[in-house]
Short mmCIF file of C-alpha atoms and ligand atoms in Angstrom, two decimals:
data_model
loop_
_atom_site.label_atom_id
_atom_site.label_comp_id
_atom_site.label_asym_id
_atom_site.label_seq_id
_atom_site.Cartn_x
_atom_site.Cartn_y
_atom_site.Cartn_z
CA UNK Q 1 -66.95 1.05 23.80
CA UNK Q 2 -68.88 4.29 23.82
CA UNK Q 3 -65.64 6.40 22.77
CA UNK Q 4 -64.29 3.63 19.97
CA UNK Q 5 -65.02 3.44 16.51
CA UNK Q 6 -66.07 -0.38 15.51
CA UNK Q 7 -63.13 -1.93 14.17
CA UNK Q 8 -61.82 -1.02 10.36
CA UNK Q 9 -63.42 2.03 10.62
CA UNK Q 10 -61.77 5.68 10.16
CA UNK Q 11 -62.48 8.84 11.53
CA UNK Q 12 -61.95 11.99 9.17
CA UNK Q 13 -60.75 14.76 11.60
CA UNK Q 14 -61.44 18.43 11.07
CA UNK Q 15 -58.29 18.98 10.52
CA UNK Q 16 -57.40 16.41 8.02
CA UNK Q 17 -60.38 16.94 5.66
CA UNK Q 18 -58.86 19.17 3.55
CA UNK Q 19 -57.07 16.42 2.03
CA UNK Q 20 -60.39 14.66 1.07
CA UNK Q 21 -61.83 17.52 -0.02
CA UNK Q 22 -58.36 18.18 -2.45
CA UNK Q 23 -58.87 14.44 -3.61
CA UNK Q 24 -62.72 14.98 -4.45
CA UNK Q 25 -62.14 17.98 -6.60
CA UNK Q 26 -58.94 16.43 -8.86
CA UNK Q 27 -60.86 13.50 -9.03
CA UNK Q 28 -64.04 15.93 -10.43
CA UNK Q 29 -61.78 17.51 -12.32
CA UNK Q 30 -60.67 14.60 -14.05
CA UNK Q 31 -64.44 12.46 -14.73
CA UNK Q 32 -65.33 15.57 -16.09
CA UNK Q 33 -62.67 16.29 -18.46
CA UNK Q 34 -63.73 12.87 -19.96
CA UNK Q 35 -67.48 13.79 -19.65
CA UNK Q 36 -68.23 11.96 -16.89
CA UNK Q 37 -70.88 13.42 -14.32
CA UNK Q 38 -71.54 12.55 -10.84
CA UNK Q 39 -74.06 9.65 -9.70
CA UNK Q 40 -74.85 9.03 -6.34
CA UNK Q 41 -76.66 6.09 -5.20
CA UNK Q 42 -77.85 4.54 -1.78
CA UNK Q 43 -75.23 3.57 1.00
CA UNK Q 44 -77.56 0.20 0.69
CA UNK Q 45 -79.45 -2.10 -1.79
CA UNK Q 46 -81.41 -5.12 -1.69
CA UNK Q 47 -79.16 -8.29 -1.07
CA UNK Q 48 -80.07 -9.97 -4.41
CA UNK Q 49 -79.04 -7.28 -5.77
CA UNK Q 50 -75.21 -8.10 -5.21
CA UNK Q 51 -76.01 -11.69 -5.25
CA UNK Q 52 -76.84 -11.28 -8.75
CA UNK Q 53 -74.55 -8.54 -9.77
CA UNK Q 54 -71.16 -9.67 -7.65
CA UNK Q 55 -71.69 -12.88 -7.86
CA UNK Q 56 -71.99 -15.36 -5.28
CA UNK Q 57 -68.47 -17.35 -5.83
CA UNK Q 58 -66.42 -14.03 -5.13
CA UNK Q 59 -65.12 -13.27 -1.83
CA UNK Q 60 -67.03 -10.23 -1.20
CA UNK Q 61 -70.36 -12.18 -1.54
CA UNK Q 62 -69.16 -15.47 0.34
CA UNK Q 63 -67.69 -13.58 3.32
CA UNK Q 64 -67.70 -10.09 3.24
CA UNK Q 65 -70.81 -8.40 3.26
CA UNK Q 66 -72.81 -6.18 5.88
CA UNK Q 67 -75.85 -7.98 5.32
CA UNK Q 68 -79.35 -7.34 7.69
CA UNK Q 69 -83.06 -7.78 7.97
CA UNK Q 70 -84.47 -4.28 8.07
CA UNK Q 71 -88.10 -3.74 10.42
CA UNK Q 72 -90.04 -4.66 7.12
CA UNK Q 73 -88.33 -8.18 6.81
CA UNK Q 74 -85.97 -7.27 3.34
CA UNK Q 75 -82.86 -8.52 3.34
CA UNK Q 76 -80.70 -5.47 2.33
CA UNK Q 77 -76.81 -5.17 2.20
CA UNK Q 78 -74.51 -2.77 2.75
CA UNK Q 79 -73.00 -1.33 -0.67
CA UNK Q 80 -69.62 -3.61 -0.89
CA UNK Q 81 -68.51 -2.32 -4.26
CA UNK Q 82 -70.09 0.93 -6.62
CA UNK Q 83 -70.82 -1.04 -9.76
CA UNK Q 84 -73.94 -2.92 -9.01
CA UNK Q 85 -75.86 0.58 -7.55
CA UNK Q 86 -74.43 2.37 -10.75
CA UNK Q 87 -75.74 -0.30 -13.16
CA UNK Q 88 -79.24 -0.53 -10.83
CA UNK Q 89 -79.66 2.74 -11.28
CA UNK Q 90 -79.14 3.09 -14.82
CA UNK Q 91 -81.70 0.61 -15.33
CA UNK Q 92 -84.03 1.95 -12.85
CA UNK Q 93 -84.29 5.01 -14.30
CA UNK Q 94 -84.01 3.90 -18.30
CA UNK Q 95 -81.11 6.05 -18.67
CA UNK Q 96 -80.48 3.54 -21.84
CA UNK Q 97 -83.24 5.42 -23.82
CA UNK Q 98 -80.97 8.53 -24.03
CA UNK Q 99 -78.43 8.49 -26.52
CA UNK Q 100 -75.01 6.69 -25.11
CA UNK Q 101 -72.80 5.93 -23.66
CA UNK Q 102 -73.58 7.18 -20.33
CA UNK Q 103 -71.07 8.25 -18.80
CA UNK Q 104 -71.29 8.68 -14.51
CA UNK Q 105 -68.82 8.52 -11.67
CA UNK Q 106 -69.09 8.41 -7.69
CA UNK Q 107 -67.14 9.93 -5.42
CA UNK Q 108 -66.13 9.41 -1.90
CA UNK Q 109 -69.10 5.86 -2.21
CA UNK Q 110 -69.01 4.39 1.18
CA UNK Q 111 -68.01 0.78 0.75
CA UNK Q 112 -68.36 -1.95 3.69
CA UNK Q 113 -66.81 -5.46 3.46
CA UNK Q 114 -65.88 -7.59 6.48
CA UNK Q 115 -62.40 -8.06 5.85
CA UNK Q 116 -59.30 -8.70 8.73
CA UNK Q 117 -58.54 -4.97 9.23
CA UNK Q 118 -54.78 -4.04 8.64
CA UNK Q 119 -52.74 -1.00 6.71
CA UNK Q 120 -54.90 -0.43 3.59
CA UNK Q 121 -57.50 -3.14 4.58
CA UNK Q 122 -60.98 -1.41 6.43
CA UNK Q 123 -64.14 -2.44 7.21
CA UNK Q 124 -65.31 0.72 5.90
CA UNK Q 125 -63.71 2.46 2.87
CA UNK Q 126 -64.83 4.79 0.34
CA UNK Q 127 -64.19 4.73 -3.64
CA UNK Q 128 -64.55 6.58 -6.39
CA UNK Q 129 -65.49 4.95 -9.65
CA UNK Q 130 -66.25 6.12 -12.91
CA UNK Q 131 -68.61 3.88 -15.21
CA UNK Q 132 -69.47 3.91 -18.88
CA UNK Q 133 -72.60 2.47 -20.05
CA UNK Q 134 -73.15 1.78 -23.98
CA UNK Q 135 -69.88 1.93 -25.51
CA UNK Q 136 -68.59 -1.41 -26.40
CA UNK Q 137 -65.31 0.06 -27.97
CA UNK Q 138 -61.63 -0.68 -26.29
CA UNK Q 139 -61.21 2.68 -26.73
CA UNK Q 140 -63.37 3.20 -23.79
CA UNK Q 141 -61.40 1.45 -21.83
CA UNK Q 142 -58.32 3.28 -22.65
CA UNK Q 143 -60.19 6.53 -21.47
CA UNK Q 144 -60.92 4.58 -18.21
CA UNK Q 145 -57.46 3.49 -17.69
CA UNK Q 146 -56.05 6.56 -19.04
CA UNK Q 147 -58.27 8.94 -16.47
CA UNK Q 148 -57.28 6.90 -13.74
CA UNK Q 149 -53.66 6.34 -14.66
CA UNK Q 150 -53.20 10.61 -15.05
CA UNK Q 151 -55.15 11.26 -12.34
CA UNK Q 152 -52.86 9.63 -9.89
CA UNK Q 153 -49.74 10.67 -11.60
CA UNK Q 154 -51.22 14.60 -11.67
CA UNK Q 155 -51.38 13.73 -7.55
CA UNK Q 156 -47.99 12.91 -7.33
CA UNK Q 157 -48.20 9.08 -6.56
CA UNK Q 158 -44.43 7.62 -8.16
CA UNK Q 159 -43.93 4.18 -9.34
CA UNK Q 160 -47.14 3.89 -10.63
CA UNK Q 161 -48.19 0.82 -12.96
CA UNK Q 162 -50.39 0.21 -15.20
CA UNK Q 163 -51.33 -3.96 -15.49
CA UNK Q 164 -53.59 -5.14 -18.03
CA UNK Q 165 -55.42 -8.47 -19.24
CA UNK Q 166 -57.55 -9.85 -20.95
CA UNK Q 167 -60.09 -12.21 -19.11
CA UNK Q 168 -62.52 -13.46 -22.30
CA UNK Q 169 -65.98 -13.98 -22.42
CA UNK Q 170 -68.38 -16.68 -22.25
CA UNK Q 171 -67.61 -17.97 -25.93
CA UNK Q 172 -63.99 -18.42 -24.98
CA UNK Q 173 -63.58 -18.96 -21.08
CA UNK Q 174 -65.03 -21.73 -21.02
CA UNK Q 175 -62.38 -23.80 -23.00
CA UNK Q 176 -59.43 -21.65 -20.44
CA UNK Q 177 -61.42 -22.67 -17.10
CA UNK Q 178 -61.22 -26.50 -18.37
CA UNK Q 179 -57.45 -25.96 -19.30
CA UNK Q 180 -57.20 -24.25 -15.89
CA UNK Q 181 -58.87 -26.89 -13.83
CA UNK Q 182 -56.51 -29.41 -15.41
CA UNK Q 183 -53.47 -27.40 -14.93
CA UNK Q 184 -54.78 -26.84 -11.06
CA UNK Q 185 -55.96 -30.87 -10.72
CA UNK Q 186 -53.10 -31.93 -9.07
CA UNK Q 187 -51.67 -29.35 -7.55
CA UNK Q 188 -54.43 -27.80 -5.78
CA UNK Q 189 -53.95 -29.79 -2.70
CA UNK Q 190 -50.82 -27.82 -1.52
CA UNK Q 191 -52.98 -24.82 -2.37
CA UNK Q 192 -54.57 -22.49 0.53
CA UNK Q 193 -58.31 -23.37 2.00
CA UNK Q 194 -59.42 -20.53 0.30
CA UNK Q 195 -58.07 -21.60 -3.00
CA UNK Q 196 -59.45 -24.89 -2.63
CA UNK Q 197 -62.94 -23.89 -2.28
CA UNK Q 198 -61.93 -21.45 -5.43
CA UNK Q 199 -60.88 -24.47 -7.12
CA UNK Q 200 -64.47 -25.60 -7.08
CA UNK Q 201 -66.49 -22.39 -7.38
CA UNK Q 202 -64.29 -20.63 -10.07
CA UNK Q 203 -60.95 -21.37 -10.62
CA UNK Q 204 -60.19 -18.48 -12.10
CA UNK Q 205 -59.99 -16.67 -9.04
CA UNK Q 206 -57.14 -18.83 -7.84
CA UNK Q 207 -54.72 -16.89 -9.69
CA UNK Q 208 -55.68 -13.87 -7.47
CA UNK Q 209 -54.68 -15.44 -4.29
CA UNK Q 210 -52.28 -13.00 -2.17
CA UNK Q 211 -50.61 -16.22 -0.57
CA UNK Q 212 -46.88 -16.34 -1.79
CA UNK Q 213 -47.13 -20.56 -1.73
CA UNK Q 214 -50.17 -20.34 -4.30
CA UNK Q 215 -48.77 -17.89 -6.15
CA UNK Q 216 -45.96 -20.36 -6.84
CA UNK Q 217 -47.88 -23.25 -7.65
CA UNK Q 218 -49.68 -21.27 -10.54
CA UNK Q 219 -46.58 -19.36 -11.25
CA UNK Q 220 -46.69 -21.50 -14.69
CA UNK Q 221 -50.59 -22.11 -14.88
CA UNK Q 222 -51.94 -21.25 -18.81
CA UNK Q 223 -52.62 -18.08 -19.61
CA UNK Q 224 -56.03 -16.82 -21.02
CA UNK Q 225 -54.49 -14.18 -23.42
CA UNK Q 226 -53.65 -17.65 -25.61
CA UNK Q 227 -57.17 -18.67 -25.79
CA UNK Q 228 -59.06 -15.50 -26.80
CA UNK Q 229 -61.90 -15.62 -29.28
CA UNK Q 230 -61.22 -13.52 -32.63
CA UNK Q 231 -63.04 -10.64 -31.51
CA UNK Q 232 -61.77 -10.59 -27.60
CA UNK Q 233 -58.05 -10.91 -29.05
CA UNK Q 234 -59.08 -7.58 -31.48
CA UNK Q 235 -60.16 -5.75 -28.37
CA UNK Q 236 -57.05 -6.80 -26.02
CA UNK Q 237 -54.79 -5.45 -29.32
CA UNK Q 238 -56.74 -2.59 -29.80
CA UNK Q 239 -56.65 -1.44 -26.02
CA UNK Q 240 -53.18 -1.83 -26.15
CA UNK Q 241 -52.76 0.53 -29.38
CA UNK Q 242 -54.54 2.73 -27.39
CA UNK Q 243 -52.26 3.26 -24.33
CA UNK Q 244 -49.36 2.82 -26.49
CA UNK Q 245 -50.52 6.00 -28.43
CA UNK Q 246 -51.44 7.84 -25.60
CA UNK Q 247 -47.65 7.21 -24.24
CA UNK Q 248 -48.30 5.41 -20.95
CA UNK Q 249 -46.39 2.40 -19.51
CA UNK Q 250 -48.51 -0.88 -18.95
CA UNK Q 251 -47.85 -4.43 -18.47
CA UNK Q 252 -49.81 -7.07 -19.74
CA UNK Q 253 -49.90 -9.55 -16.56
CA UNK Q 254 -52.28 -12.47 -17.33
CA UNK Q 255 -52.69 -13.17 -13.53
CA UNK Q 256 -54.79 -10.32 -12.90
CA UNK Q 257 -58.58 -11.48 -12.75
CA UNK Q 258 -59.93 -9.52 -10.53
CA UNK Q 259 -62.31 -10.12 -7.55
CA UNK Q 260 -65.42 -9.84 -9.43
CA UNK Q 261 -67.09 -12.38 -11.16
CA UNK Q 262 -68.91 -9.96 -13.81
CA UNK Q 263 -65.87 -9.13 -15.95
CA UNK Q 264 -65.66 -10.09 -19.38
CA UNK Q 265 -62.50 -8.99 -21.97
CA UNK Q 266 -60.47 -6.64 -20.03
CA UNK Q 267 -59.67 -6.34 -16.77
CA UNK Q 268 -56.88 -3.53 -15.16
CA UNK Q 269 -55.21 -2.86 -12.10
CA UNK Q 270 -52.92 0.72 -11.51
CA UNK Q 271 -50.48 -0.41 -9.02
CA UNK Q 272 -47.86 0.55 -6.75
CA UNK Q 273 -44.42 -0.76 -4.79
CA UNK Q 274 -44.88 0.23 -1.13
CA UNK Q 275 -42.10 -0.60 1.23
CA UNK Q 276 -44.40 -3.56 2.62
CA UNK Q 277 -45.08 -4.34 -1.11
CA UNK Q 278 -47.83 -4.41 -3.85
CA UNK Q 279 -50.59 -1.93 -3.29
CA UNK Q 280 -53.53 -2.12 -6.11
CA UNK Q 281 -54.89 1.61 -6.09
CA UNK Q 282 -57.64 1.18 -8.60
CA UNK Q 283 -58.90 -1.86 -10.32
CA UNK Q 284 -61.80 -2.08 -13.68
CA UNK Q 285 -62.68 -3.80 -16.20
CA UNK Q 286 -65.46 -4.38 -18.94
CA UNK Q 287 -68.46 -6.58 -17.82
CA UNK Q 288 -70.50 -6.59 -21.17
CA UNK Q 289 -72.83 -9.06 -19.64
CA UNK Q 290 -73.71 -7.25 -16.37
CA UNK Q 291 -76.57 -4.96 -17.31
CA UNK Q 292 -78.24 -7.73 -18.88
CA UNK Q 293 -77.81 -10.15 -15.66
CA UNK Q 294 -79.52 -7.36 -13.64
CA UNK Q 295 -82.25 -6.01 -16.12
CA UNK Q 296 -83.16 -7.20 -19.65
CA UNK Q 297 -81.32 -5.14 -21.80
CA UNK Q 298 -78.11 -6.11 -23.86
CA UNK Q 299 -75.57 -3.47 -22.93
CA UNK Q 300 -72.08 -3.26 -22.46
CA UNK Q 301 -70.35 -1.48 -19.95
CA UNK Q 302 -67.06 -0.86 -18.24
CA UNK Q 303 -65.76 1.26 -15.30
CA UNK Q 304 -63.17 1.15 -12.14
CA UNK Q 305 -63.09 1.62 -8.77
CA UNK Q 306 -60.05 3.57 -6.87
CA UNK Q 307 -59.94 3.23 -3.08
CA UNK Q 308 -59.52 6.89 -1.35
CA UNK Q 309 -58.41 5.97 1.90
CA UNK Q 310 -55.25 3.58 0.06
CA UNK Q 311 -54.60 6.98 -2.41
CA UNK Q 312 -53.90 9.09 0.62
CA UNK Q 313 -52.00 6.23 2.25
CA UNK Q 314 -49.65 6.32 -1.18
CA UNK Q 315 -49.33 10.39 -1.44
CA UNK Q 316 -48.34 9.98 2.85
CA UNK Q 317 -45.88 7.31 2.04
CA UNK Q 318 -44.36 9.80 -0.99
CA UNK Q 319 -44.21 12.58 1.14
CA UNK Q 320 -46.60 14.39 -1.20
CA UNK Q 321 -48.22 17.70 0.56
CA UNK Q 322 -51.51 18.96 -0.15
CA UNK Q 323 -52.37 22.62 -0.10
CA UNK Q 324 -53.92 23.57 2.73
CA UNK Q 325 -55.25 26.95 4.42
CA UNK Q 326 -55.35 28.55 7.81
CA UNK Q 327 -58.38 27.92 9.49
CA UNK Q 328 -59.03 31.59 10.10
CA UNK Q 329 -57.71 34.76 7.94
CA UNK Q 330 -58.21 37.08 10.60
CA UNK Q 331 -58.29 36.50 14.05
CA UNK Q 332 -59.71 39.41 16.52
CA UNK Q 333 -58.43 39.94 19.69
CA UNK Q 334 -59.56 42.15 22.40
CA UNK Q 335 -59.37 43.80 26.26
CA UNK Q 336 -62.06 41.79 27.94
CA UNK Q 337 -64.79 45.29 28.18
CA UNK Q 338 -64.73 44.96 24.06
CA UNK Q 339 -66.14 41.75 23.46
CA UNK Q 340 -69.05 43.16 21.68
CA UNK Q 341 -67.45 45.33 19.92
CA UNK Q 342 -65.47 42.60 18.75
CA UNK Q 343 -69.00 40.74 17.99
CA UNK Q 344 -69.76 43.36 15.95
CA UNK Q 345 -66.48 43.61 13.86
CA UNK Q 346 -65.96 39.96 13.02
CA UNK Q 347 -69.35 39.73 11.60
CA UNK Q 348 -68.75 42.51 9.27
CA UNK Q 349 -65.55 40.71 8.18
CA UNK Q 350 -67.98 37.28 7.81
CA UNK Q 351 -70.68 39.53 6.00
CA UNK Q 352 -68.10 40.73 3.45
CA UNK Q 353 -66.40 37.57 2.69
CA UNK Q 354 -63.16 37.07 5.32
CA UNK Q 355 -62.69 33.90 7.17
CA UNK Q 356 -62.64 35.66 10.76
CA UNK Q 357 -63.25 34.40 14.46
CA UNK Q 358 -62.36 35.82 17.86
CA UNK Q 359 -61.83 34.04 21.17
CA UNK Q 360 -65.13 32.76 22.68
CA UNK Q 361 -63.10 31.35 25.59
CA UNK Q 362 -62.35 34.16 28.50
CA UNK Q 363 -58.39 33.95 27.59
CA UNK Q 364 -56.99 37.01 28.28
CA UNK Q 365 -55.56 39.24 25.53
CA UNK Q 366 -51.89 37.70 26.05
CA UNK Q 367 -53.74 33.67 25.44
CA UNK Q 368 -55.55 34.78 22.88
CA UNK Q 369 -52.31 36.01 20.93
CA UNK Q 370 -51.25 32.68 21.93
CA UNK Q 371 -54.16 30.70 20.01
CA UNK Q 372 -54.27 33.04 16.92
CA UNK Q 373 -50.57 31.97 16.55
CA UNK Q 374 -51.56 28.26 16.90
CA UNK Q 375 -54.27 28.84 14.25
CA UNK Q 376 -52.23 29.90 11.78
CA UNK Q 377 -54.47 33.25 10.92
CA UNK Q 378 -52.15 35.57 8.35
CA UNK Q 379 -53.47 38.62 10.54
CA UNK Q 380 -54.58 39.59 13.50
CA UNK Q 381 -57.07 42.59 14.70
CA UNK Q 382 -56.47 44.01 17.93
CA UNK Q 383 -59.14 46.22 19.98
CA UNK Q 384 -57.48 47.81 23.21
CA UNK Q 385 -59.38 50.30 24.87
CA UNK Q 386 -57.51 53.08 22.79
CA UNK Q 387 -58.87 51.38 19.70
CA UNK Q 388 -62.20 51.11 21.05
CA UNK Q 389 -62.57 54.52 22.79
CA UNK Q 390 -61.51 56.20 19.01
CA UNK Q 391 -63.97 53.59 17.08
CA UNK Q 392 -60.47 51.92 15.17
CA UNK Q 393 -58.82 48.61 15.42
CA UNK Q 394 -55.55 47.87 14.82
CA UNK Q 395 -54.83 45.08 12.01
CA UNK Q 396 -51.23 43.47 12.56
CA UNK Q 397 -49.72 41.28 9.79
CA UNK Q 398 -48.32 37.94 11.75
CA UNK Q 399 -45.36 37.13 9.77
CA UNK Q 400 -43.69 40.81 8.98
CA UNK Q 401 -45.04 42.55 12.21
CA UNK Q 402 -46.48 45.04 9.62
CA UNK Q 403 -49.06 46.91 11.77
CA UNK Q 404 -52.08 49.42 10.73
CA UNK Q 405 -54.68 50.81 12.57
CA UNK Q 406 -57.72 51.46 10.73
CA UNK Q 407 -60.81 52.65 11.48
CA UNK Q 408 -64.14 49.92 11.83
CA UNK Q 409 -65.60 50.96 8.73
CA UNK Q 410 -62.11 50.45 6.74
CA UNK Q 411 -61.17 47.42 8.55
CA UNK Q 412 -62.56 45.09 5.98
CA UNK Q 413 -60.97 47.12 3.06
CA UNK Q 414 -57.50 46.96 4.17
CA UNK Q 415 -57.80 43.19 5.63
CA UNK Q 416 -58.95 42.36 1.74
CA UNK Q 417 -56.10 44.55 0.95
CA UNK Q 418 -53.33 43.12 3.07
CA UNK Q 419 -54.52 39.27 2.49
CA UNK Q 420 -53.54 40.54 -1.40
P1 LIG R 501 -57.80 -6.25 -2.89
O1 LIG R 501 -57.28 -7.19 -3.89
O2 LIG R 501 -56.76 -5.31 -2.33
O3 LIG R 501 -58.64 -6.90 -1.82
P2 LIG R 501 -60.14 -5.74 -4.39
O4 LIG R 501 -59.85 -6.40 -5.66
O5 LIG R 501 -60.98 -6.43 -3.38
O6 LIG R 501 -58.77 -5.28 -3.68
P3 LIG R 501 -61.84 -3.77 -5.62
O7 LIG R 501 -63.08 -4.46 -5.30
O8 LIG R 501 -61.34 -3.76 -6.99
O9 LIG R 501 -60.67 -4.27 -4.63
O10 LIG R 501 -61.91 -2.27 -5.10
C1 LIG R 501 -61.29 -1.18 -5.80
C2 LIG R 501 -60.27 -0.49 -4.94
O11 LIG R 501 -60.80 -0.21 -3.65
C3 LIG R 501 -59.04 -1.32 -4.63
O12 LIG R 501 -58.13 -1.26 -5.67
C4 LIG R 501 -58.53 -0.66 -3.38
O13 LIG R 501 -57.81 0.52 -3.69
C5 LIG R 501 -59.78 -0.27 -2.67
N1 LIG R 501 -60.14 -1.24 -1.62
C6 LIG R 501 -60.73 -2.45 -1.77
N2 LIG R 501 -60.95 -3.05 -0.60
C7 LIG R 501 -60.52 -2.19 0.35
C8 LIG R 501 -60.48 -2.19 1.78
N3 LIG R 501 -60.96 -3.23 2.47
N4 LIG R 501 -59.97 -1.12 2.44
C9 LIG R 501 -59.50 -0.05 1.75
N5 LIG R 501 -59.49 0.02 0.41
C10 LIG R 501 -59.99 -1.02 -0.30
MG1 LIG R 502 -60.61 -7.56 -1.66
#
C-alpha cells in the first residue's frame, strides 16, 4: 500500500521527463503561434460548477468524478475536464471587457475521472487545451483544429485523422433528438445498460457508445448534418472551406458527439489507428451557449482538449524518439585525498554554466569511471595526485579518448571549448 500508486495513476520518472517537458514546449510553441497564452486554473472547483458546465446526463458527471466535502462543508470536485475552469475563470475575472476573442490554453491540466483503468484509460491524466472566447466565426475553429491537427503531425504521430461534425444548436436539435428517439424506439432494447439510460437522458450520446453491438444498431440512425438550421449548415460549410484551404485531410463522420453535453455546431475529434484500434488524441468543439449557462453573458466560445499521457503512448507506438541530453556534461573523478579539490572544481564548472557532478558515493576512481560511463557525460575530468600536486586536471573526451590536461583556472574554458 505504502509503496503503490492508487490505481490509474502514473508516475513521471526522472528519467522520462524529458519527454514531457519536449511535449510542453511544442505544444507552447504552437498556442502561441496562434496567439494563444497560457491559463492556469485550480486542480479543483466547486461541484456545481461541473454540474452546470458538464452537464449532469454525461458520463463524466453521472459516474466519474472525484467529488468530496472539504473541512468547511463545500462540496468541491476534482477538475474532470479544462473547459469549465477556463470559462470560470474568464468570467471571474471579466476578461470579456477586453477586446476579444480571448485566446488561452493549459498545459499539462491534471484531469481526474473514475474510469476502469486500462492502456490509454487513467484515473489521473493530464491535457492540454486551448480555448477561444468571443469569436463566433468557423474560422476559429479551423485555427483550433488546424493547431491541433499540425501540432501532432510536427511530433511525428502517422495516420492521423481529422473527423468533423456538426452537432446543431438549440433551434435545430431539438427536431434531430425527436427523429433520434424514434429511430432508437425500438431498437434500444438490444442496446447496452449504459445506452439505455442514454436513451432517456440524451440520446444523442448513444451514438458515442464504444460497444461494437450498439454501434451496429445505430449504424443507420439519422444523421444531424440533414437537419441543420440555415445558419449552423453556413458554419459546418464554412469550416470545411477552411480545412480544405488550409490542405488538411478530414472526414465528416456524423457519429461523433462528443462526451459533453455543452457543444453546440461543431464538434471534432483528431484520431488515430493503433494496433488495438481507434485512439481519439484530442477532441473540441464550439459550445456558444456555455459562458452564458455559467455567468450571464452571451458569448461564444470554442476550444479542445488533447490527452498527454495518450500522445506519448502514440509517438511510443511509432517509434518516434525525442531528443534527449546526458544528465551531466562533465563528470569529475578523483583519488580519494582530492575530494575537495574536486568540490571546488565542479562548482566553478556550475558557477560558469556546465552541467557537472562528481561521485558523492566513496566508489573508488575505477567505479566512478564506471558510473560516468552509465551517465552518459560527453567528458570526463580526472584529478590524480599528479594533477592535484601541479594545481591541473586532466579533461578526457569519452567517445574519441581525446585527452587534455589543463590547468584549474582553464578547465572551464576548454570544457566550453571541447563541448563545441
Ligand atoms: P474517450 O472517448 O476516450 O473516453 P473523452 O471523450 O472522454 O475520451 P475528452 O473529455 O474529450 O475525452 O478528453 C480529451 C482527451 O483527453 C481525449 O481525447 C483523450 O486523449 C484524453 N483522455 C480522456 N480521458 C482520458 C483518460 N481517462 N485517460 C487518459 N487520457 C484521457
Ligand atoms: Mg471518456
Amino acid at each position: 500500500m505504502l509503496t503503490q500508486a492508487p490505481r490509474g495513476t502514473k508516475d513521471v520518472l526522472p528519467a522520462e521527463s524529458y519527454r514531457w517537458q519536449y511535449l510542453e514546449e511544442k505544444m507552447r510553441q504552437a498556442a502561441s503561434l496562434a496567439g494563444y497564452r497560457e491559463v492556469r486554473t485550480p486542480v479543483f472547483e466547486h461541484t456545481e460548477l461541473f454540474l452546470r458546465g458538464v452537464g449532469d446526463t454525461t458520463d463524466i458527471v453521472q459516474k466519474e468524478m472525484y467529488t468530496f466535502r472539504d473541512k468547511g462543508d463545500r462540496s468541491i470536485t476534482l477538475k474532470p475536464e479544462g473547459t469549465a475552469g477556463a470559462v470560470r475563470c474568464f468570467l471571474e475575472h471579466n476578461l470579456y471587457a477586453d477586446a476579444l476573442p480571448c485566446k488561452m490554453f493549459y498545459l499539462n491540466a491534471p484531469i481526474f475521472r473514475y474510469e476502469n483503468p486500462q492502456s490509454g484509460r487513467l484515473r489521473e491524466h493530464h491535457q492540454f487545451g486551448m480555448e477561444c472566447f468571443g469569436a463566433r466565426e468557423a474560422t476559429t475553429d479551423a485555427e483550433l483544429i488546424l493547431t491541433a491537427y499540425r501540432l501532432l503531425q510536427e511530433l511525428g504521430i502517422r495516420n492521423l485523422s481529422v473527423e468533423i461534425n456538426s452537432i446543431g444548436c438549440p433551434s435545430c436539435r431539438p427536431v434531430y433528438h425527436k427523429r433520434l428517439k424514434e429511430f432508437l424506439g425500438d431498437r434500444i432494447g438490444g442496446m447496452c445498460e449504459t445506452c439505455r439510460e442514454r436513451f432517456g437522458r440524451n440520446p444523442l450520446r448513444v451514438l458515442d457508445c464504444k460497444e461494437k453491438k450498439c454501434q451496429e444498431i445505430t449504424r443507420d440512425a439519422p444523421s444531424m448534418l440533414d437537419l441543420l438550421c440555415d445558419e449552423c449548415r453556413e458554419h459546418f460549410e464554412e469550416l470545411q472551406q477552411c480545412l480544405s484551404r488550409a490542405g488538411i485531410p478530414y472526414r465528416v463522420n456524423s457519429r461523433i458527439v462528443r462526451g459533453l453535453d455543452y457543444y453546440t455546431k461543431t464538434v471534432f475529434e483528431l484520431v488515430t489507428e493503433t494496433k488495438d484500434g481507434k485512439l481519439t488524441v484530442c477532441g473540441g468543439g464550439r459550445y456558444d451557449n456555455l459562458v452564458q449557462q455559467i455567468g450571464e453573458q452571451d458569448i461564444p466560445a470554442v476550444g479542445f482538449g488533447m490527452g498527454i499521457e495518450r500522445v506519448l503512448m502514440l509517438l511510443d507506438a511509432d517509434g518516434v524518439i525525442i531528443p534527449n541530453r546526458s544528465q551531466y556534461e562533465v563528470f569529475v573523478t578523483y583519488m580519494g585525498a582530492n575530494r575537495l579539490y574536486a568540490f571546488d572544481l565542479v562548482q566553478k564548472m556550475r558557477e560558469s554554466g556546465i552541467r557537472a557532478d562528481m561521485d558523492h558515493c566513496g566508489r573508488s576512481l575505477k567505479a566512478q569511471f564506471k558510473y560516468a560511463n552509465k551517465t552518459g557525460a560527453p567528458l570526463t575530468a580526472v584529478i590524480g595526485d599528479e594533477e592535484a600536486a601541479a594545481g591541473n586536471v586532466k579533461i578526457k573526451n569519452m567517445s574519441t579518448g581525446e585527452e587534455a590536461v589543463v590547468s584549474v583556472g582553464e578547465a572551464c574554458g576548454r570544457v566550453h571549448a571541447m563541448l563545441g
